Amino acid sequence: MSTGTRWEKAAEAYATGEHKSGHELQLVVDFAAPIGNEQVLDVGTGAGHTALALASRVSSVVLTDPVPAMLATARRLLSEAGIGNAEFVEAVAERLPFPDASFDIVTTRLAAHHFDDVALAFREVARVLRPGGLFIFVDTLAPNEAESAAYQDEVETLRDPTHRRIHTQREWIAFCEAAGLRVQKTEVVRKAHEFEPWLERGGEDAATQERVRARFLDAPASAVRDLEIVVTEGRVKSFTDRKLVLATRR
């Protein structure tokens, strides 16, 4: 399946699935604490839920994503919510088509594990932020144990080949600091995932999905522990990972 077809199929699942809510999404709003006059950029917006959570609280939002189907879904969701201060731009995180110091707040939520070059993407974030501007980052945390971290990347990539890598908290913070972003706040949130909807969102064919199911049933003990994999009557029911929420300033 081509990448374009995959994301066209996945766009509606991202619009209606677990990405539309969660404590980590509320923390983005809380950490941003907008006063109403901010210009906001949401990088790797997917179906636009982060931008939607902020749009009514700020002056304007720009949503970027490299996938036209995702931007179309985000445009529809924000339109249905009556949001009129949004702009939609097709772009990859590593090449943001905006002048230096364009935004007061930049966000990215559950997208950075897809970035080809996290360090370059974060330098781009720092470049388009105004001095003193706020970058709010949300993504999955790798377990500290190497075996379960490698297993999580393995199954994520099998389920969705656009996945690149999940990093530890120390690694995510190091990317920020190397880009000149100073960490202000951090919080880690546990997030449970119903297995079958999570698997379906990956967009892979039935044979590949069956391989993912089999790999979960054969997971190493460290991964069963760290990801809290729940199996009932021979079927995977759920797993739980951790999301890092960071607020940093340029």
CSV table of C-alpha atoms in Angstrom, one decimal:
chain,number,residue,atom,x,y,z
A,1,MET,CA,0.0,0.0,0.0
A,2,SER,CA,1.4,3.4,-0.9
A,3,THR,CA,2.0,6.0,1.8
A,4,GLY,CA,-0.7,8.3,0.3
A,5,THR,CA,-3.3,5.5,0.3
A,6,ARG,CA,-2.3,4.5,3.8
A,7,TRP,CA,-2.9,8.0,5.2
A,8,GLU,CA,-6.1,8.6,3.2
A,9,LYS,CA,-7.4,5.4,4.9
A,10,ALA,CA,-6.1,6.5,8.3
A,11,ALA,CA,-7.3,10.1,8.2
A,12,GLU,CA,-10.8,9.4,9.4
A,13,ALA,CA,-9.6,7.0,12.1
A,14,TYR,CA,-7.4,9.8,13.4
A,15,ALA,CA,-10.3,12.2,13.3
A,16,THR,CA,-12.7,9.9,15.3
A,17,GLY,CA,-10.3,7.8,17.4
A,18,GLU,CA,-8.3,8.2,20.5
A,19,HIS,CA,-6.2,11.1,19.1
A,20,LYS,CA,-9.2,13.4,19.6
A,21,SER,CA,-8.9,13.4,23.4
A,22,GLY,CA,-6.7,12.5,26.3
A,23,HIS,CA,-5.1,14.1,29.3
A,24,GLU,CA,-2.0,15.0,27.3
A,25,LEU,CA,-4.2,17.1,25.0
A,26,GLN,CA,-5.6,19.1,27.9
A,27,LEU,CA,-2.0,19.5,29.2
A,28,VAL,CA,-1.1,21.2,25.9
A,29,VAL,CA,-3.8,23.8,26.5
A,30,ASP,CA,-2.8,24.2,30.2
A,31,PHE,CA,1.0,24.5,29.4
A,32,ALA,CA,0.3,27.0,26.6
A,33,ALA,CA,-1.9,29.2,28.8
A,34,PRO,CA,-2.8,31.5,25.9
A,35,ILE,CA,-4.1,35.0,26.6
A,36,GLY,CA,-5.8,35.4,23.2
A,37,ASN,CA,-3.3,37.3,20.9
A,38,GLU,CA,-0.9,34.4,20.1
A,39,GLN,CA,0.0,33.1,16.6
A,40,VAL,CA,0.2,29.3,16.8
A,41,LEU,CA,1.8,26.7,14.6
A,42,ASP,CA,0.9,23.0,14.9
A,43,VAL,CA,3.4,20.7,13.2
A,44,GLY,CA,2.4,17.3,12.0
A,45,THR,CA,-1.2,18.2,12.8
A,46,GLY,CA,-2.8,14.9,11.7
A,47,ALA,CA,-6.5,15.4,12.0
A,48,GLY,CA,-6.0,18.7,13.7
A,49,HIS,CA,-7.1,18.0,17.3
A,50,THR,CA,-4.4,20.0,19.0
A,51,ALA,CA,-5.0,23.0,16.8
A,52,LEU,CA,-8.7,22.7,17.4
A,53,ALA,CA,-8.1,22.7,21.2
A,54,LEU,CA,-6.2,26.0,20.9
A,55,ALA,CA,-7.9,27.8,18.1
A,56,SER,CA,-10.6,29.5,20.0
A,57,ARG,CA,-8.1,30.7,22.6
A,58,VAL,CA,-5.6,32.4,20.3
A,59,SER,CA,-5.4,34.9,17.4
A,60,SER,CA,-4.6,32.4,14.7
A,61,VAL,CA,-3.4,28.8,14.1
A,62,VAL,CA,-1.4,27.4,11.2
A,63,LEU,CA,-1.7,23.6,10.7
A,64,THR,CA,1.1,21.8,8.8
A,65,ASP,CA,1.2,18.2,7.7
A,66,PRO,CA,3.0,16.4,4.8
A,67,VAL,CA,-0.2,14.4,4.0
A,68,PRO,CA,-3.0,16.2,2.0
A,69,ALA,CA,-5.6,13.7,3.3
A,70,MET,CA,-4.8,14.6,6.9
A,71,LEU,CA,-5.0,18.4,6.1
A,72,ALA,CA,-8.3,17.8,4.4
A,73,THR,CA,-9.6,16.0,7.5
A,74,ALA,CA,-8.3,18.7,9.8
A,75,ARG,CA,-9.9,21.4,7.6
A,76,ARG,CA,-13.2,19.7,7.8
A,77,LEU,CA,-13.1,19.2,11.6
A,78,LEU,CA,-12.2,22.8,12.3
A,79,SER,CA,-14.8,24.0,9.8
A,80,GLU,CA,-17.5,21.9,11.6
A,81,ALA,CA,-16.4,23.5,14.9
A,82,GLY,CA,-16.9,27.0,13.4
A,83,ILE,CA,-13.2,27.8,13.5
A,84,GLY,CA,-12.3,30.6,11.1
A,85,ASN,CA,-8.8,31.6,12.2
A,86,ALA,CA,-7.0,28.6,10.8
A,87,GLU,CA,-4.6,28.1,7.8
A,88,PHE,CA,-3.6,24.8,6.4
A,89,VAL,CA,-0.1,24.2,4.9
A,90,GLU,CA,1.4,21.1,3.4
A,91,ALA,CA,4.9,20.8,4.8
A,92,VAL,CA,7.3,18.4,6.5
A,93,ALA,CA,8.6,19.2,9.9
A,94,GLU,CA,12.2,19.5,8.7
A,95,ARG,CA,11.4,22.3,6.2
A,96,LEU,CA,8.8,24.7,7.6
A,97,PRO,CA,8.0,27.3,5.0
A,98,PHE,CA,7.8,30.3,7.3
A,99,PRO,CA,10.1,33.2,8.1
A,100,ASP,CA,12.2,33.3,11.2
A,101,ALA,CA,10.4,34.3,14.4
A,102,SER,CA,6.9,33.9,13.0
A,103,PHE,CA,5.1,32.3,15.9
A,104,ASP,CA,4.4,32.7,19.6
A,105,ILE,CA,3.6,29.1,20.2
A,106,VAL,CA,4.6,25.9,18.3
A,107,THR,CA,3.0,22.6,19.1
A,108,THR,CA,3.5,19.0,17.9
A,109,ARG,CA,1.6,16.1,19.4
A,110,LEU,CA,2.1,12.4,18.6
A,111,ALA,CA,3.9,13.2,15.4
A,112,ALA,CA,7.7,13.4,16.2
A,113,HIS,CA,8.1,9.6,16.1
A,114,HIS,CA,7.3,9.9,12.4
A,115,PHE,CA,9.9,12.6,11.7
A,116,ASP,CA,12.9,11.6,9.5
A,117,ASP,CA,15.2,13.9,11.4
A,118,VAL,CA,14.1,15.0,14.8
A,119,ALA,CA,17.1,17.2,15.5
A,120,LEU,CA,16.5,19.2,12.3
A,121,ALA,CA,12.8,19.4,12.9
A,122,PHE,CA,13.4,20.9,16.4
A,123,ARG,CA,15.9,23.4,15.0
A,124,GLU,CA,13.2,24.4,12.6
A,125,VAL,CA,10.8,24.9,15.5
A,126,ALA,CA,13.3,27.1,17.3
A,127,ARG,CA,13.9,29.1,14.1
A,128,VAL,CA,10.2,29.9,13.5
A,129,LEU,CA,9.6,30.7,17.2
A,130,ARG,CA,9.9,34.3,18.4
A,131,PRO,CA,12.4,34.9,21.2
A,132,GLY,CA,10.8,33.8,24.4
A,133,GLY,CA,8.3,31.7,22.4
A,134,LEU,CA,6.8,28.5,23.6
A,135,PHE,CA,7.3,25.0,22.1
A,136,ILE,CA,4.9,22.3,23.5
A,137,PHE,CA,5.8,18.8,22.6
A,138,VAL,CA,3.9,15.5,23.1
A,139,ASP,CA,5.0,12.1,22.1
A,140,THR,CA,5.5,8.5,23.3
A,141,LEU,CA,8.3,7.6,25.7
A,142,ALA,CA,10.5,4.6,25.1
A,143,PRO,CA,10.8,2.3,28.1
A,144,ASN,CA,14.1,2.6,29.9
A,145,GLU,CA,15.0,-1.1,29.4
A,146,ALA,CA,16.6,-1.7,26.0
A,147,GLU,CA,14.8,-4.9,25.2
A,148,SER,CA,11.3,-3.5,25.7
A,149,ALA,CA,12.2,-0.3,23.9
A,150,ALA,CA,13.4,-2.2,20.9
A,151,TYR,CA,10.3,-4.4,21.0
A,152,GLN,CA,8.0,-1.3,21.0
A,153,ASP,CA,9.8,0.2,18.0
A,154,GLU,CA,9.6,-3.2,16.3
A,155,VAL,CA,5.8,-3.6,16.6
A,156,GLU,CA,5.1,0.1,15.9
A,157,THR,CA,7.1,-0.1,12.7
A,158,LEU,CA,5.4,-3.4,11.7
A,159,ARG,CA,2.0,-1.9,12.3
A,160,ASP,CA,2.9,1.4,10.6
A,161,PRO,CA,6.1,1.6,8.4
A,162,THR,CA,6.0,5.4,8.6
A,163,HIS,CA,7.0,5.1,12.3
A,164,ARG,CA,10.7,6.0,12.8
A,165,ARG,CA,11.7,5.8,16.5
A,166,ILE,CA,10.4,6.4,20.0
A,167,HIS,CA,12.9,8.1,22.3
A,168,THR,CA,13.5,8.1,26.0
A,169,GLN,CA,12.6,11.2,28.1
A,170,ARG,CA,16.3,12.1,28.3
A,171,GLU,CA,16.7,11.8,24.5
A,172,TRP,CA,13.6,14.0,23.7
A,173,ILE,CA,14.9,16.6,26.1
A,174,ALA,CA,18.3,16.5,24.6
A,175,PHE,CA,16.9,17.2,21.1
A,176,CYS,CA,15.1,20.3,22.6
A,177,GLU,CA,18.2,21.6,24.4
A,178,ALA,CA,20.4,21.1,21.3
A,179,ALA,CA,18.0,23.3,19.3
A,180,GLY,CA,18.3,26.0,21.9
A,181,LEU,CA,15.0,25.3,23.7
A,182,ARG,CA,14.9,25.5,27.5
A,183,VAL,CA,12.7,23.0,29.3
A,184,GLN,CA,10.1,24.8,31.5
A,185,LYS,CA,7.6,22.0,32.5
A,186,THR,CA,7.4,18.3,32.0
A,187,GLU,CA,4.6,15.7,32.8
A,188,VAL,CA,4.4,12.0,31.9
A,189,VAL,CA,0.9,10.6,31.2
A,190,ARG,CA,0.0,7.0,31.0
A,191,LYS,CA,-2.3,6.2,28.0
A,192,ALA,CA,-4.2,2.9,27.5
A,193,HIS,CA,-4.9,1.8,23.9
A,194,GLU,CA,-7.6,-0.6,22.8
A,195,PHE,CA,-5.5,-3.0,20.7
A,196,GLU,CA,-7.7,-3.6,17.6
A,197,PRO,CA,-8.5,0.1,16.9
A,198,TRP,CA,-4.8,0.9,17.4
A,199,LEU,CA,-3.8,-1.8,15.0
A,200,GLU,CA,-6.4,-0.7,12.4
A,201,ARG,CA,-5.2,2.9,12.4
A,202,GLY,CA,-1.8,1.6,11.1
A,203,GLY,CA,-3.5,1.0,7.8
A,204,GLU,CA,-1.7,-2.3,7.0
A,205,ASP,CA,-3.2,-5.3,5.3
A,206,ALA,CA,-4.8,-8.3,7.1
A,207,ALA,CA,-1.7,-10.4,6.9
A,208,THR,CA,0.5,-7.8,8.4
A,209,GLN,CA,-2.0,-7.1,11.2
A,210,GLU,CA,-2.0,-10.8,12.0
A,211,ARG,CA,1.8,-10.7,12.3
A,212,VAL,CA,1.4,-7.8,14.8
A,213,ARG,CA,-1.1,-9.8,16.8
A,214,ALA,CA,1.2,-12.7,16.9
A,215,ARG,CA,4.2,-10.6,18.0
A,216,PHE,CA,2.2,-9.1,20.9
A,217,LEU,CA,1.3,-12.6,22.0
A,218,ASP,CA,5.0,-13.5,21.9
A,219,ALA,CA,6.2,-10.3,23.6
A,220,PRO,CA,9.2,-10.5,25.9
A,221,ALA,CA,8.4,-10.3,29.6
A,222,SER,CA,10.0,-6.9,29.9
A,223,ALA,CA,7.6,-5.5,27.2
A,224,VAL,CA,4.6,-7.2,28.8
A,225,ARG,CA,5.5,-5.4,32.0
A,226,ASP,CA,6.5,-2.0,30.6
A,227,LEU,CA,3.6,-1.8,28.1
A,228,GLU,CA,1.1,-3.5,30.4
A,229,ILE,CA,0.0,-5.8,27.7
A,230,VAL,CA,-3.4,-7.4,28.5
A,231,VAL,CA,-4.3,-10.7,26.9
A,232,THR,CA,-7.6,-12.4,27.5
A,233,GLU,CA,-8.5,-15.9,26.1
A,234,GLY,CA,-5.6,-15.7,23.7
A,235,ARG,CA,-6.5,-12.3,22.3
A,236,VAL,CA,-4.7,-9.0,22.9
A,237,LYS,CA,-7.1,-6.6,24.5
A,238,SER,CA,-5.0,-3.5,25.3
A,239,PHE,CA,-1.6,-2.1,26.1
A,240,THR,CA,-0.5,1.1,27.9
A,241,ASP,CA,2.3,3.4,27.0
A,242,ARG,CA,3.6,6.7,28.4
A,243,LYS,CA,3.4,10.1,26.8
A,244,LEU,CA,5.8,12.9,27.6
A,245,VAL,CA,4.4,16.4,27.6
A,246,LEU,CA,7.1,19.1,27.5
A,247,ALA,CA,6.9,22.9,27.6
A,248,THR,CA,10.1,24.6,26.4
A,249,ARG,CA,11.0,28.2,25.6
A,250,ARG,CA,13.3,29.6,22.9
